[in-house]
């Protein structure tokens, strides 16, 4: 049963009927509304002298009491709680606004059973912001259940590990008043947008496995479960198939708005941010009654404003395969390539696959490094390092190097996966960037901003420095004894590989959000090229760190590559377009071609790479075939000289979850490429018509 049944008892305190009083006792949690039981007594005196017998009186009283009980049930409050979202701690007014919300919620003196915080708890996902948010939320007198949003995950310096350490988890579930509450994480590590990871969907399954299909469910997540906000929202309804959902609560849009989600029209509710900005700060009071759920905005010092209500009975979810999404991958371009093999690691992957002779090396968020057969896709070995493996492994000769969010840096034998040595940096210093080799040393940076150079064979420290202000997530370039990488502080750094000293520090826009931090910098003929989210490409003198030129004509974001002969830049734009730019003369860039590929709006930091040649700073080889992955789960192959689309293929095709960011791919040769998406699906794709 959804709610407790109301019970009614009738008392006649004077059976001689000199006066009659009725008392109705209703079993409920709270009673709200305009109905006043105390009025019954005085109105009932009109019956004095009218009723001829006590039996008639009792019958009338019982009937009236039953009628009253039915009326009362429509107004019976079963549960009331507070709902906050998009608190954005780190934004100028956010701390003040959140403190006001918590103080206001505390003024309800226990009427609110708990508080939900549905994502974007912080502005930049920095550890300091998360600590402050946790401190303020801890002032609540009732339990607080929080999940991350994209602002908490996109720029996370810990690889998203700090949030669960502070809040207990990145997801949660509990039961209250017979209702199952499920709070899910829809943020993506080091990516924008929304996506349910394999780990999150397994968690959902584990909760549903102990939940009866008749139990009403309320879900909270940050992103609306629909495109473009959440690319695999259809998967949510597949897992909820057969369950009854009262509503799905989301944030992200900073506005009070109602939706219907999924094929069955599950009620969806988006609510305002707590931020005041140009108006009053506020949050939401959710009141669940026996017949309805009421959503009211609450501004501190003001009365609640009811803006929406839905029926409380919920919707039984019945999910079917998303045929439209499957069929759109079945086109002539997709038929020009085939999947040779597909291996599902069932864990989040944010780094790129690395080709190591007959193996493909991949690091995953389950803490394992995998050695996968290049010819058949079988897992030859897997080695547990710990934490999350966030960055791309580095292969140098017979060794593979990886860092983890546990602060462990390890060297593995490439053939067996055996750990040859490992160094524990510090538990509070996650490693999310990619290591790079330089002669006899391996260089990597941790979230404490310390760049370390270790002996490749022994692991002994050669030097350590602290060159950057912001954290580093990229795969750096090394050229002319310089380690070159962008950081989340608006700057690009040139650091000596010999001593760790900063040689130069470059910026044209020091705004945090426009940092050259996610793209893999590429270097050629004394020039380093980067793209930034202010939609510009910049050419920087590798010796002096001075700007040579800068352009916004390509609508660039965070994806750039270069041919091995150093003559052509390839830039994947924010909307559909790939651009080839001649930099044969580094001071006079010239657009060679632009082609619309139809991949839509795409912020994925997936670099364009070429088929032939060795792995350079950005995995760029000789001109042959240009490959790149997309946010929509596709791998594209283009003619790098003219821009013709040779083929495209979905990594996860044949599934309603086909859309999952594809990381920077690893070409094997002109006709083959290895790709891994963020769901941990690794494939070898063969082009059939690129001769």
XYZ file of C-alpha atoms in Angstrom:
691
model
C 0.000 0.000 0.000
C 1.200 3.517 -0.800
C 0.029 5.250 2.357
C -1.394 4.355 5.779
C -5.162 3.889 5.890
C -7.129 6.517 7.819
C -8.950 5.128 10.868
C -12.039 6.821 12.300
C -13.479 6.481 15.815
C -16.772 8.074 16.929
C -17.430 8.996 20.568
C -20.775 10.129 22.012
C -19.796 11.661 25.334
C -23.403 12.033 26.510
C -25.583 9.139 25.489
C -28.709 11.006 26.726
C -27.991 13.547 23.957
C -28.263 16.645 26.134
C -25.347 17.678 23.971
C -23.512 15.838 21.277
C -19.817 16.116 20.387
C -17.922 14.244 17.690
C -14.223 13.547 17.720
C -12.563 12.117 14.644
C -9.136 10.614 15.132
C -7.201 10.207 11.911
C -3.924 8.281 11.723
C -1.578 10.435 9.655
C 1.865 12.011 9.689
C 0.772 15.654 9.337
C -2.515 17.494 8.722
C -2.603 20.520 6.433
C -5.391 22.439 4.722
C -8.411 24.574 5.538
C -10.509 21.811 7.127
C -10.981 22.473 10.868
C -12.184 19.573 13.002
C -12.889 21.832 15.982
C -15.791 23.388 14.071
C -17.684 20.079 14.080
C -18.702 20.320 17.711
C -20.607 23.609 17.584
C -22.253 22.923 14.227
C -23.541 19.607 15.469
C -25.788 21.222 18.110
C -28.393 21.831 15.361
C -29.320 18.188 15.662
C -30.414 18.515 19.312
C -34.071 17.746 19.688
C -34.347 16.616 16.060
C -33.117 13.102 16.417
C -35.713 10.880 18.145
C -33.460 8.074 19.321
C -29.851 7.474 20.241
C -29.650 4.781 17.526
C -30.486 7.338 14.837
C -27.864 9.646 16.250
C -25.153 7.001 16.257
C -25.971 5.963 12.678
C -25.793 9.572 11.541
C -22.556 10.158 13.398
C -20.908 7.078 11.895
C -22.002 8.050 8.396
C -20.849 11.616 8.823
C -17.542 10.453 10.270
C -16.952 8.154 7.297
C -17.674 11.026 4.893
C -15.296 13.283 6.799
C -12.570 10.626 6.736
C -12.809 10.299 2.960
C -12.590 14.056 2.544
C -9.676 14.248 4.929
C -7.668 11.617 3.081
C -7.506 13.820 0.000
C -5.622 16.382 2.115
C -3.549 13.994 4.190
C 0.139 14.932 4.200
C 2.281 11.830 4.119
C 5.728 13.370 3.723
C 7.376 16.750 3.291
C 10.992 17.453 2.390
C 13.250 20.167 1.002
C 14.888 20.078 -2.399
C 17.932 22.167 -3.310
C 19.822 22.111 -6.581
C 22.551 23.942 -8.484
C 24.020 25.512 -5.365
C 27.264 26.276 -7.275
C 29.507 26.867 -4.275
C 32.387 28.933 -5.656
C 30.063 31.327 -7.477
C 30.279 34.798 -5.826
C 26.930 34.706 -3.961
C 26.573 30.939 -3.606
C 27.876 30.538 -0.058
C 25.567 33.238 1.310
C 22.590 31.870 -0.620
C 23.105 28.290 0.559
C 23.502 29.335 4.187
C 20.182 31.190 3.935
C 18.498 28.102 2.479
C 19.755 25.831 5.249
C 18.712 28.319 7.934
C 15.259 28.608 6.379
C 14.865 24.832 6.108
C 15.883 24.489 9.766
C 13.097 26.906 10.715
C 10.525 24.253 9.773
C 11.349 22.529 13.086
C 11.230 18.961 11.846
C 8.375 19.268 9.375
C 10.897 18.661 6.587
C 12.060 15.069 6.915
C 15.250 15.472 4.847
C 16.938 17.563 2.133
C 17.823 16.506 -1.419
C 20.628 18.254 -3.338
C 20.413 17.284 -7.009
C 23.790 18.230 -8.434
C 26.062 21.106 -9.370
C 26.852 21.402 -5.705
C 29.951 23.390 -6.696
C 30.930 25.744 -9.481
C 34.228 24.136 -10.585
C 34.305 20.840 -8.708
C 37.439 21.873 -6.817
C 38.173 20.106 -3.555
C 38.056 23.387 -1.636
C 34.568 24.109 -2.989
C 33.327 20.638 -2.097
C 34.684 20.933 1.446
C 32.905 24.270 1.924
C 29.647 22.905 0.489
C 29.792 19.928 2.835
C 30.439 22.221 5.805
C 27.393 24.385 5.040
C 25.106 21.426 4.344
C 26.223 19.830 7.612
C 24.423 22.667 9.418
C 21.114 21.097 8.384
C 19.124 19.588 11.248
C 17.816 16.832 8.990
C 19.688 14.349 6.776
C 21.070 15.629 3.466
C 21.292 13.425 0.370
C 23.452 14.878 -2.417
C 24.546 13.768 -5.882
C 26.987 15.448 -8.303
C 26.251 17.378 -11.475
C 28.425 18.191 -14.465
C 30.022 21.166 -12.658
C 31.198 18.745 -9.975
C 32.658 16.216 -12.431
C 33.899 18.057 -15.552
C 36.764 19.866 -13.791
C 37.301 17.501 -10.873
C 40.920 17.636 -9.722
C 40.470 14.332 -7.891
C 39.007 12.403 -10.811
C 35.600 12.608 -9.017
C 36.849 10.823 -5.885
C 36.500 13.700 -3.402
C 32.703 13.942 -3.679
C 31.986 10.403 -2.393
C 34.625 10.794 0.311
C 32.820 13.848 1.676
C 29.194 12.877 1.083
C 29.498 9.134 1.576
C 28.751 8.238 -2.038
C 27.951 9.698 -5.447
C 24.547 8.007 -5.299
C 22.186 6.880 -2.577
C 18.867 5.262 -1.813
C 16.517 5.141 1.152
C 12.894 4.404 1.933
C 10.553 6.855 3.616
C 6.779 6.618 4.127
C 6.644 3.559 1.891
C 8.359 5.361 -0.993
C 11.689 4.277 -2.464
C 13.964 7.283 -3.108
C 16.850 6.777 -5.551
C 19.437 9.510 -6.169
C 21.722 8.910 -9.171
C 24.929 10.454 -10.501
C 24.546 11.610 -14.111
C 27.834 13.549 -14.282
C 30.751 12.375 -16.432
C 34.351 12.403 -15.167
C 36.326 15.100 -17.028
C 33.549 15.581 -19.592
C 30.648 17.957 -19.953
C 27.051 16.841 -20.370
C 25.225 13.958 -18.744
C 25.618 10.182 -18.985
C 24.842 7.137 -16.854
C 28.059 5.175 -16.402
C 28.098 1.348 -16.335
C 28.784 1.566 -12.610
C 25.739 3.797 -12.065
C 23.396 1.510 -13.981
C 24.654 -1.485 -12.000
C 23.957 0.431 -8.813
C 20.428 1.178 -10.015
C 19.907 -2.516 -10.746
C 21.116 -3.445 -7.269
C 18.564 -1.087 -5.715
C 15.718 -2.262 -7.929
C 16.530 -5.900 -7.189
C 15.444 -5.361 -3.572
C 12.502 -3.091 -4.436
C 9.029 -4.453 -5.138
C 7.524 -3.414 -8.447
C 4.512 -2.119 -6.518
C 6.623 0.198 -4.366
C 6.398 3.803 -5.588
C 9.740 5.270 -6.661
C 10.991 8.853 -6.745
C 14.274 9.465 -8.562
C 16.603 12.440 -8.371
C 19.462 13.180 -10.758
C 21.040 16.310 -12.147
C 20.288 16.084 -15.869
C 16.882 15.620 -17.489
C 16.979 12.013 -18.819
C 16.637 12.985 -22.467
C 18.846 14.225 -25.263
C 20.818 16.407 -25.504
C 21.204 16.838 -21.744
C 21.722 13.128 -20.993
C 22.849 11.021 -23.930
C 21.761 7.590 -22.680
C 18.614 8.543 -20.826
C 16.768 5.720 -22.592
C 18.822 3.261 -20.533
C 17.228 4.596 -17.360
C 13.751 3.569 -18.504
C 14.981 0.171 -19.705
C 16.186 -0.545 -16.173
C 12.987 0.844 -14.627
C 10.788 -1.344 -16.822
C 7.888 -2.671 -14.751
C 8.375 -0.301 -11.806
C 6.048 2.477 -10.691
C 7.647 5.935 -10.727
C 5.933 8.891 -9.054
C 8.237 11.496 -10.601
C 11.826 12.179 -11.645
C 13.385 15.305 -10.132
C 16.201 17.121 -11.943
C 18.250 20.291 -11.747
C 20.570 21.739 -14.401
C 18.149 24.221 -15.971
C 17.895 26.687 -13.044
C 14.127 27.042 -13.540
C 10.831 25.649 -12.288
C 9.519 23.511 -15.113
C 7.464 20.362 -15.627
C 8.247 17.580 -18.115
C 7.116 14.159 -19.188
C 9.998 11.704 -19.547
C 10.203 8.406 -21.418
C 7.690 6.636 -23.608
C 5.098 6.383 -20.825
C 5.133 10.031 -19.837
C 6.715 9.745 -16.402
C 6.228 13.106 -14.638
C 9.430 15.131 -14.582
C 10.124 18.148 -12.404
C 12.971 20.638 -12.793
C 13.416 23.232 -10.060
C 15.221 26.506 -9.635
C 18.789 26.991 -8.482
C 19.357 28.187 -4.937
C 21.315 31.128 -6.377
C 19.719 34.533 -6.018
C 21.589 36.297 -8.825
C 19.148 39.007 -9.984
C 16.286 37.839 -7.772
C 15.627 36.186 -4.458
C 17.470 33.018 -3.519
C 15.222 30.029 -3.073
C 14.642 26.306 -2.911
C 11.743 23.865 -3.209
C 9.375 22.301 -0.686
C 7.911 18.977 -1.830
C 4.689 17.949 -0.100
C 3.433 14.430 -0.758
C -0.241 13.871 -0.006
C -2.387 10.812 -0.477
C -3.709 12.088 -3.794
C -1.066 14.535 -5.016
C 2.501 15.810 -4.900
C 2.827 19.569 -4.515
C 5.910 21.584 -5.481
C 6.318 24.980 -3.846
C 9.086 27.535 -4.157
C 10.367 28.841 -0.838
C 12.264 32.111 -0.538
C 13.755 32.859 2.891
C 11.484 35.128 4.864
C 8.521 34.554 2.554
C 5.631 32.137 2.408
C 5.716 29.108 0.140
C 4.577 29.672 -3.433
C 2.869 26.619 -4.925
C 3.720 26.418 -8.629
C 2.916 22.847 -9.646
C 1.165 19.649 -8.558
C 0.908 16.132 -9.942
C -1.101 13.047 -9.048
C 0.635 10.773 -6.565
C -0.305 7.443 -8.140
C 2.774 7.345 -10.401
C 3.361 5.778 -13.812
C 4.132 2.123 -14.490
C 7.183 2.168 -16.771
C 7.091 0.028 -19.906
C 10.214 0.491 -22.001
C 10.796 -0.597 -25.582
C 13.996 -0.568 -27.631
C 14.876 2.863 -29.001
C 14.540 1.873 -32.652
C 15.173 5.355 -33.959
C 18.592 5.560 -32.353
C 19.593 2.135 -33.616
C 18.393 2.737 -37.166
C 20.167 6.057 -37.640
C 23.512 4.223 -37.436
C 22.462 1.870 -40.210
C 23.416 4.043 -43.185
C 25.681 3.773 -46.213
C 28.677 5.318 -44.416
C 28.388 2.821 -41.557
C 28.354 -0.067 -44.018
C 31.781 0.962 -45.308
C 33.405 -0.295 -42.097
C 33.025 -3.290 -39.815
C 33.666 -4.118 -36.180
C 36.374 -6.796 -36.070
C 35.898 -7.376 -32.358
C 34.249 -5.747 -29.377
C 35.307 -6.141 -25.723
C 33.272 -4.693 -22.890
C 35.291 -3.880 -19.767
C 32.063 -2.778 -18.011
C 33.838 0.126 -16.337
C 34.291 3.805 -17.130
C 37.249 4.637 -19.381
C 38.385 8.238 -19.931
C 41.882 7.642 -21.294
C 42.867 6.502 -24.767
C 43.818 2.969 -25.790
C 47.534 2.470 -26.410
C 48.875 0.083 -29.050
C 51.762 -2.020 -27.711
C 52.770 -4.462 -30.444
C 50.173 -7.258 -30.285
C 48.303 -5.724 -27.352
C 45.933 -2.854 -26.677
C 46.535 -1.284 -23.253
C 43.556 0.352 -21.520
C 43.127 1.765 -18.000
C 39.680 1.791 -16.359
C 37.825 3.169 -13.348
C 37.689 -0.277 -11.752
C 41.374 0.276 -10.930
C 42.607 -2.245 -13.490
C 44.959 -1.929 -16.419
C 44.004 -4.293 -19.244
C 46.149 -5.950 -21.884
C 43.806 -6.863 -24.758
C 44.733 -8.926 -27.801
C 44.912 -6.669 -30.849
C 44.013 -9.508 -33.178
C 41.049 -11.013 -31.340
C 39.987 -8.713 -28.489
C 40.549 -11.236 -25.692
C 41.798 -9.893 -22.363
C 45.301 -11.379 -22.076
C 45.970 -9.887 -18.665
C 44.581 -7.392 -16.190
C 46.425 -5.842 -13.277
C 44.873 -4.039 -10.345
C 46.609 -0.773 -9.475
C 43.846 0.764 -7.348
C 41.590 3.788 -7.409
C 40.489 5.028 -10.826
C 42.807 4.918 -13.831
C 41.825 8.249 -15.387
C 44.627 9.226 -17.786
C 46.104 7.451 -20.794
C 48.849 4.906 -19.982
C 52.319 5.528 -21.424
C 54.171 2.728 -23.190
C 57.977 3.033 -23.246
C 59.900 0.056 -24.633
C 58.836 -3.004 -22.600
C 57.102 -1.060 -19.833
C 53.672 0.515 -19.345
C 53.239 3.382 -16.870
C 49.997 4.427 -15.164
C 48.862 6.651 -12.318
C 45.730 6.233 -10.206
C 43.449 8.382 -8.087
C 44.787 6.520 -5.051
C 48.053 8.389 -5.594
C 49.840 5.281 -6.866
C 52.190 5.420 -9.854
C 53.193 2.049 -11.286
C 55.377 0.461 -13.958
C 54.055 -2.763 -15.531
C 55.621 -5.316 -17.827
C 53.873 -4.871 -21.167
C 53.717 -8.589 -21.973
C 52.507 -9.964 -18.638
C 51.034 -6.974 -16.802
C 53.224 -7.717 -13.780
C 53.917 -4.681 -11.591
C 57.677 -4.115 -11.626
C 57.639 -1.146 -9.278
C 55.156 1.310 -7.822
C 55.359 4.508 -5.817
C 52.700 5.773 -3.415
C 52.673 9.540 -3.837
C 49.974 10.386 -1.275
C 46.335 9.383 -0.800
C 45.377 13.056 -1.055
C 47.177 13.485 -4.394
C 45.219 11.675 -7.119
C 46.915 11.288 -10.488
C 44.505 12.066 -13.329
C 46.890 13.271 -16.048
C 48.747 11.077 -18.520
C 52.425 10.256 -17.977
C 55.010 10.858 -20.719
C 58.470 9.385 -21.318
C 61.660 11.370 -21.892
C 64.908 9.447 -22.293
C 65.608 7.628 -19.004
C 62.749 9.164 -17.062
C 58.969 9.145 -16.827
C 57.164 12.411 -16.021
C 53.735 12.810 -14.447
C 51.819 15.396 -12.425
C 49.399 14.809 -9.535
C 46.489 16.888 -8.277
C 48.706 18.622 -5.708
C 50.239 20.329 -8.775
C 53.559 18.532 -8.293
C 55.362 17.434 -11.441
C 57.675 14.504 -10.816
C 60.412 12.900 -12.873
C 61.190 9.289 -11.924
C 63.791 6.892 -13.238
C 61.925 4.680 -15.721
C 63.639 1.483 -14.611
C 63.867 1.882 -10.833
C 61.130 4.399 -10.001
C 63.563 6.526 -7.994
C 62.767 10.231 -7.928
C 65.055 12.439 -10.010
C 63.380 15.772 -9.355
C 60.087 17.289 -8.251
C 58.611 20.741 -8.883
C 55.310 22.594 -8.615
C 54.987 24.512 -11.886
C 51.218 24.994 -12.271
C 48.573 26.820 -10.272
C 45.689 24.702 -11.560
C 45.485 20.938 -11.899
C 46.548 19.051 -15.048
C 44.434 16.428 -16.830
C 45.873 16.377 -20.363
C 48.419 14.215 -22.164
C 51.435 16.548 -22.337
C 53.788 17.020 -25.272
C 57.554 16.791 -24.939
C 59.857 18.608 -27.371
C 63.303 20.190 -27.119
C 63.654 19.181 -23.452
C 60.341 20.833 -22.588
C 57.293 19.293 -20.941
C 54.326 21.220 -22.374
C 50.836 21.060 -20.898
C 47.850 23.238 -20.145
C 46.353 23.496 -16.662
C 42.978 24.504 -15.283
C 44.221 27.970 -14.451
C 44.015 29.517 -17.922
C 47.671 28.866 -18.776
C 49.915 26.683 -20.924
C 53.272 25.770 -19.390
C 56.708 24.997 -20.776
C 58.742 23.162 -18.115
C 62.311 21.874 -18.303
C 62.438 18.083 -18.406
C 65.926 18.290 -16.917
C 65.237 20.356 -13.804
C 61.474 20.929 -13.524
C 61.911 24.693 -13.787
C 59.223 26.725 -15.569
C 60.671 28.175 -18.784
C 57.548 30.053 -19.826
C 53.885 30.465 -18.945
C 51.420 31.432 -21.685
C 47.871 32.738 -21.767
C 45.638 34.838 -23.975
C 42.607 34.360 -21.741
C 43.226 33.446 -18.118
C 39.559 32.661 -17.447
C 39.359 29.241 -15.771
C 36.664 27.996 -18.153
C 38.760 28.822 -21.230
C 41.906 27.011 -20.106
C 43.982 25.045 -22.670
C 43.720 22.103 -20.293
C 41.731 19.336 -21.998
C 43.209 19.340 -25.505
C 46.421 17.420 -26.199
C 48.952 20.095 -27.307
C 50.689 19.379 -30.614
C 54.122 20.660 -31.587
C 55.821 21.161 -34.949
C 58.744 23.267 -36.224
C 59.147 25.231 -33.026
C 55.442 25.968 -32.573
C 52.947 24.499 -30.098
C 49.266 24.563 -31.056
C 46.319 24.411 -28.655
C 42.560 24.845 -28.798
C 40.539 26.428 -26.005
C 36.821 26.588 -25.109
C 36.713 30.258 -26.080
C 36.613 28.759 -29.603
C 40.147 29.751 -30.588
C 43.273 28.079 -31.915
C 46.545 29.550 -30.695
C 50.073 29.141 -32.042
C 52.768 29.634 -29.394
C 56.525 29.943 -29.822
C 57.934 26.842 -28.141
C 61.114 28.651 -27.035
C 59.703 31.917 -25.688
C 56.052 31.130 -24.950
C 54.920 34.110 -27.030
C 51.759 34.094 -29.148
C 52.484 33.847 -32.874
C 48.870 33.956 -34.012
C 45.374 33.215 -32.811
C 42.128 32.624 -34.695
C 38.513 31.799 -33.962
C 37.420 30.917 -37.494
C 37.149 27.159 -36.860
C 34.723 27.238 -33.910
C 37.271 25.103 -32.054
C 36.757 23.647 -28.585
C 39.158 21.091 -27.100
C 40.192 18.848 -30.011
C 43.238 19.299 -32.251
C 45.712 17.114 -34.164
C 48.587 17.501 -36.615
C 50.041 15.462 -39.459
C 53.430 13.799 -38.982
C 55.039 15.995 -41.608
C 53.945 18.952 -39.479
C 52.227 20.669 -42.374
C 48.527 20.340 -41.499
C 46.493 21.010 -38.359
C 43.194 19.183 -37.942
C 40.600 20.859 -35.735
C 37.302 19.282 -34.761
C 34.834 22.106 -34.234
C 32.068 22.477 -31.699
C 29.296 21.976 -34.256
C 29.633 19.356 -37.012
C 32.707 20.775 -38.757
C 36.269 19.499 -39.161
C 38.846 21.951 -40.517
C 42.271 21.331 -42.073
C 44.727 24.223 -41.762
C 48.054 24.391 -43.551
C 50.864 25.402 -41.197
C 53.703 24.640 -43.599
C 54.553 28.266 -42.938
C 53.798 28.530 -39.203
C 53.328 32.286 -39.420
C 50.806 32.156 -42.273
C 48.082 29.587 -41.530
C 45.747 28.783 -44.402
C 42.500 26.827 -44.399
C 42.721 23.910 -46.840
C 39.227 22.513 -46.362
C 36.242 22.376 -44.050
C 33.702 19.569 -44.032
C 30.416 19.155 -42.198
C 30.364 15.657 -40.725
C 26.940 15.755 -39.105
C 28.046 14.752 -35.605
C 26.085 17.619 -34.033
C 27.039 19.720 -31.024
C 30.114 18.085 -29.543
C 32.331 19.092 -26.630
C 34.179 15.767 -26.323
C 37.972 16.184 -26.018
C 38.592 13.511 -28.653
C 41.620 14.421 -30.771
C 41.807 13.882 -34.556
C 44.576 11.358 -35.309
C 46.068 9.885 -38.478
C 46.502 6.254 -39.417
C 50.164 5.666 -40.199
C 53.307 6.387 -38.192
C 54.255 6.239 -34.525
C 52.519 7.648 -31.484
C 53.546 11.258 -30.910
C 52.362 13.760 -28.321
C 48.836 13.571 -29.693
C 49.100 10.179 -31.386
C 49.469 11.759 -34.814
C 50.907 9.781 -37.690
C 51.611 10.280 -41.387
C 48.870 11.335 -43.758
C 46.757 8.329 -44.613
C 43.344 8.338 -42.955
C 42.171 10.858 -40.397
C 40.250 9.302 -37.484
C 38.323 10.853 -34.627
C 35.638 9.914 -32.109
C 32.554 11.889 -31.139
C 30.236 12.539 -28.230
C 27.509 10.679 -30.121
C 29.442 7.404 -29.916
C 30.692 7.365 -33.505
C 34.157 6.911 -35.005
C 34.771 8.815 -38.249
C 37.364 8.228 -40.959
C 38.173 11.103 -43.348
C 40.488 11.613 -46.282
C 42.997 13.995 -44.653
C 43.872 15.699 -47.937
C 40.373 16.618 -49.098
C 38.064 16.019 -46.134
C 35.871 13.372 -47.764
C 34.081 11.181 -45.218
C 35.251 7.630 -45.901
C 33.143 5.913 -43.252
C 31.706 6.192 -39.772
C 30.797 3.496 -37.307
C 29.148 3.375 -33.870
C 31.157 1.745 -31.091
C 28.014 0.557 -29.273
C 25.759 0.088 -32.278
C 22.759 -2.182 -31.994
C 21.880 -0.857 -28.551
C 19.691 1.934 -27.272
C 22.773 2.985 -25.318
C 24.773 3.583 -28.495
C 25.586 7.119 -27.469
C 28.677 7.234 -25.279
C 31.632 9.581 -25.668
C 34.450 8.055 -27.696
C 37.884 8.882 -26.304
C 40.843 9.758 -28.516
C 41.322 6.765 -30.798
C 44.483 4.768 -31.587
C 45.127 4.017 -35.280
C 46.766 0.696 -36.020
C 47.315 1.204 -39.711
C 45.617 2.889 -42.630
C 42.577 0.619 -42.516
C 42.258 -0.178 -38.800
C 41.680 1.844 -35.656
C 41.103 0.944 -31.997
C 38.517 2.984 -30.095
C 37.263 2.959 -26.514
C 34.218 4.799 -25.242
C 33.513 6.029 -21.728
C 31.376 2.938 -21.036
C 34.511 0.799 -21.317
C 33.627 -0.737 -24.681
C 36.773 -1.291 -26.757
C 36.576 -2.099 -30.478
C 38.798 -2.699 -33.470
C 37.236 -1.163 -36.578
C 38.278 -1.996 -40.119
C 37.529 0.385 -42.964
C 36.342 -1.421 -46.087
C 36.638 1.312 -48.687
C 39.588 3.535 -47.935
C 42.034 2.235 -50.497
